[in-house]
PDB file of C-alpha atoms in Angstrom:
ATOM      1  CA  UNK A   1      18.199 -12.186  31.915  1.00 91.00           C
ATOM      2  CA  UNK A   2      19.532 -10.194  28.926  1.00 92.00           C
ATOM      3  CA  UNK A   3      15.868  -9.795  27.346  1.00 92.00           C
ATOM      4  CA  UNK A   4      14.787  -8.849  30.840  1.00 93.00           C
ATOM      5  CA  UNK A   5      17.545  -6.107  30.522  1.00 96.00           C
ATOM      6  CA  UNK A   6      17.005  -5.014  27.689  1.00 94.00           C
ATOM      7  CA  UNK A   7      13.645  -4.597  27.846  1.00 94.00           C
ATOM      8  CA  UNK A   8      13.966  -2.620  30.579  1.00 94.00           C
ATOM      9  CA  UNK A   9      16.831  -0.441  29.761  1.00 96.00           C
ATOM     10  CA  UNK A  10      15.017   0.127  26.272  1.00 94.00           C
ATOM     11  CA  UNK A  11      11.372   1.111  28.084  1.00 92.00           C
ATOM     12  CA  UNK A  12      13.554   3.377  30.353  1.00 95.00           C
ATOM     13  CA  UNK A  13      14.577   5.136  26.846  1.00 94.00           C
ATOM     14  CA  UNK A  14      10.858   5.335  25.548  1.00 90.00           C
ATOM     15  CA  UNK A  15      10.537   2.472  23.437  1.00 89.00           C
ATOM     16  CA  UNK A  16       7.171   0.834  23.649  1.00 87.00           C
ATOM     17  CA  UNK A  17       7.418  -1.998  21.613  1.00 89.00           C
ATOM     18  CA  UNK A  18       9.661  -4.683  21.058  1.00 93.00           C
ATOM     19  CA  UNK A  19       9.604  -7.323  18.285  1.00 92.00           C
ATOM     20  CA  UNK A  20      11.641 -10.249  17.306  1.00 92.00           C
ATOM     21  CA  UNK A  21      12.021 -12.252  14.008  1.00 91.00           C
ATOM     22  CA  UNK A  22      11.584 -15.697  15.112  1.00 92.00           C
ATOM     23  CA  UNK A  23      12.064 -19.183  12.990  1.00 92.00           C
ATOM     24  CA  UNK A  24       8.968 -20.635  12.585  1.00 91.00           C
ATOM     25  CA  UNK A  25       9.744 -24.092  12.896  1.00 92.00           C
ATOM     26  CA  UNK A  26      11.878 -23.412  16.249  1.00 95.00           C
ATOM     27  CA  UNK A  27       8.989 -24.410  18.691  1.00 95.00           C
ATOM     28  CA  UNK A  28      10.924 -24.056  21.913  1.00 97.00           C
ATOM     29  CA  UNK A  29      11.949 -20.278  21.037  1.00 96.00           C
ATOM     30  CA  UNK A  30       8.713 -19.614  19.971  1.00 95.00           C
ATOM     31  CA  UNK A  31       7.592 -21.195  23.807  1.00 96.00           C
ATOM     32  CA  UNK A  32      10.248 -18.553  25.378  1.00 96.00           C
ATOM     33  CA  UNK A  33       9.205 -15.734  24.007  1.00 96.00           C
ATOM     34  CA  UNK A  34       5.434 -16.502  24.745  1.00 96.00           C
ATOM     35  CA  UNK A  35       6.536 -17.457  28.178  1.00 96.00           C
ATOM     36  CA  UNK A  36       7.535 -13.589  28.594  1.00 95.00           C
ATOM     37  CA  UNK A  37       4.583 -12.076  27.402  1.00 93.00           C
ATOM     38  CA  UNK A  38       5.367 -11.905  23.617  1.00 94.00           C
ATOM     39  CA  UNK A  39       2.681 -12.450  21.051  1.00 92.00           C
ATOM     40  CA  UNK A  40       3.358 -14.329  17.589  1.00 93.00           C
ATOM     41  CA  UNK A  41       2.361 -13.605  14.305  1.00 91.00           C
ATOM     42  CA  UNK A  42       1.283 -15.837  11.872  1.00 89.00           C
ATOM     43  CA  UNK A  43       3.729 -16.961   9.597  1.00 87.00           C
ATOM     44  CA  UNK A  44       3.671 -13.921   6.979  1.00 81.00           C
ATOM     45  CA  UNK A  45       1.072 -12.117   8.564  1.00 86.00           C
ATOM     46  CA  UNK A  46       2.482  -7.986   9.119  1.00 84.00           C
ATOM     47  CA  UNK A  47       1.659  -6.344  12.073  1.00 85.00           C
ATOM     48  CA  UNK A  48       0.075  -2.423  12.578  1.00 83.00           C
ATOM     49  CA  UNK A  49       1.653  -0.253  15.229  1.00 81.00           C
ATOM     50  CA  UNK A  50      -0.520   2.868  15.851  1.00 79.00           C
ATOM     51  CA  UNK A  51       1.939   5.578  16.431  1.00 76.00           C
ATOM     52  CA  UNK A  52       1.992   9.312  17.575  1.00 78.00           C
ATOM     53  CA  UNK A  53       2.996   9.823  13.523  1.00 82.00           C
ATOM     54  CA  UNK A  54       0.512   7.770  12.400  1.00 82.00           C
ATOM     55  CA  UNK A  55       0.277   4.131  12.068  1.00 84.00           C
ATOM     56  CA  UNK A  56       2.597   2.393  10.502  1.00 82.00           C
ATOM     57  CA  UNK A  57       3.439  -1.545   9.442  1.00 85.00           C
ATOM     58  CA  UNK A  58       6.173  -4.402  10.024  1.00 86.00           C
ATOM     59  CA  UNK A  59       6.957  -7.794   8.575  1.00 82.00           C
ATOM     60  CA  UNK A  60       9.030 -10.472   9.320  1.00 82.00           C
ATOM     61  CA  UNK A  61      10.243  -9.987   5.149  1.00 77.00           C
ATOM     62  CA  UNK A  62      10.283 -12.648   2.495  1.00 73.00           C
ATOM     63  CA  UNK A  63      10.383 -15.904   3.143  1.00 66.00           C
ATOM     64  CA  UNK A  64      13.203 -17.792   1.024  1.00 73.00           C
ATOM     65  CA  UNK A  65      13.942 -21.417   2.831  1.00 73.00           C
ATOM     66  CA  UNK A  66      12.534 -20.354   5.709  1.00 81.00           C
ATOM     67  CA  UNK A  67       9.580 -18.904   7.037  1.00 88.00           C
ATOM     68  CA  UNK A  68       9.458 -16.314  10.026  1.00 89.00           C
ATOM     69  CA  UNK A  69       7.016 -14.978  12.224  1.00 91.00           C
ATOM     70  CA  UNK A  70       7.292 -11.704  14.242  1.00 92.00           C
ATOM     71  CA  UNK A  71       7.139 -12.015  18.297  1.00 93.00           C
ATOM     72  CA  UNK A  72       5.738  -8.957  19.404  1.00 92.00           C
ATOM     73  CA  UNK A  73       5.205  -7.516  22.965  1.00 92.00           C
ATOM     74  CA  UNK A  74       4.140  -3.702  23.965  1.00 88.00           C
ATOM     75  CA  UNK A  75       4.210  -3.388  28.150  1.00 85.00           C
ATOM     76  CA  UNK A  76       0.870  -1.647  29.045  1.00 80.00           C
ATOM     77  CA  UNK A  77      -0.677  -1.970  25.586  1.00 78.00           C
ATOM     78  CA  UNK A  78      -2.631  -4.408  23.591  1.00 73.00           C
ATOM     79  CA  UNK A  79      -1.467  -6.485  20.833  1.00 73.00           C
ATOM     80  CA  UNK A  80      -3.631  -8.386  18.466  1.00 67.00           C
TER      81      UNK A  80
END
């Protein structure tokens, strides 16, 4: 319900994409944010947003003892 919220308090401000930084070994989070239309990254793998400044990249940052992965959703758009 929060997410739901959020996301929708956050679209009504303008923002058009929303990304979390996700454990890669936590499988049932992973499952959530799938479940609510959220694509994942491959562990280490950046992401390009195409922007009205230009494009521009994220990163779920350096892995130390633990590896990451970026969920990524963008209502109306496609992610890939």
């Amino acid at each position: 319900m929060l997410l739901d919220h959020a996301e929708r308090y956050l679209g009504d401000q303008g923002v058009r994409v929303f990304v979390a930084k996700v454990d890669a070994g936590d499988m049932p989070v992973m499952r959530w944010y799938r479940h609510r239309g959220y694509r994942l990254a491959d562990i280490g793998e950046s992401c390009i947003l195409d922007t009205p400044s230009g494009a521009t990249s994220i990163n779920a940052g350096q892995a130390r003892e633990r590896q990451w992965r970026l969920a990524i959703k963008a209502p109306g758009q496609a992610v890939v």
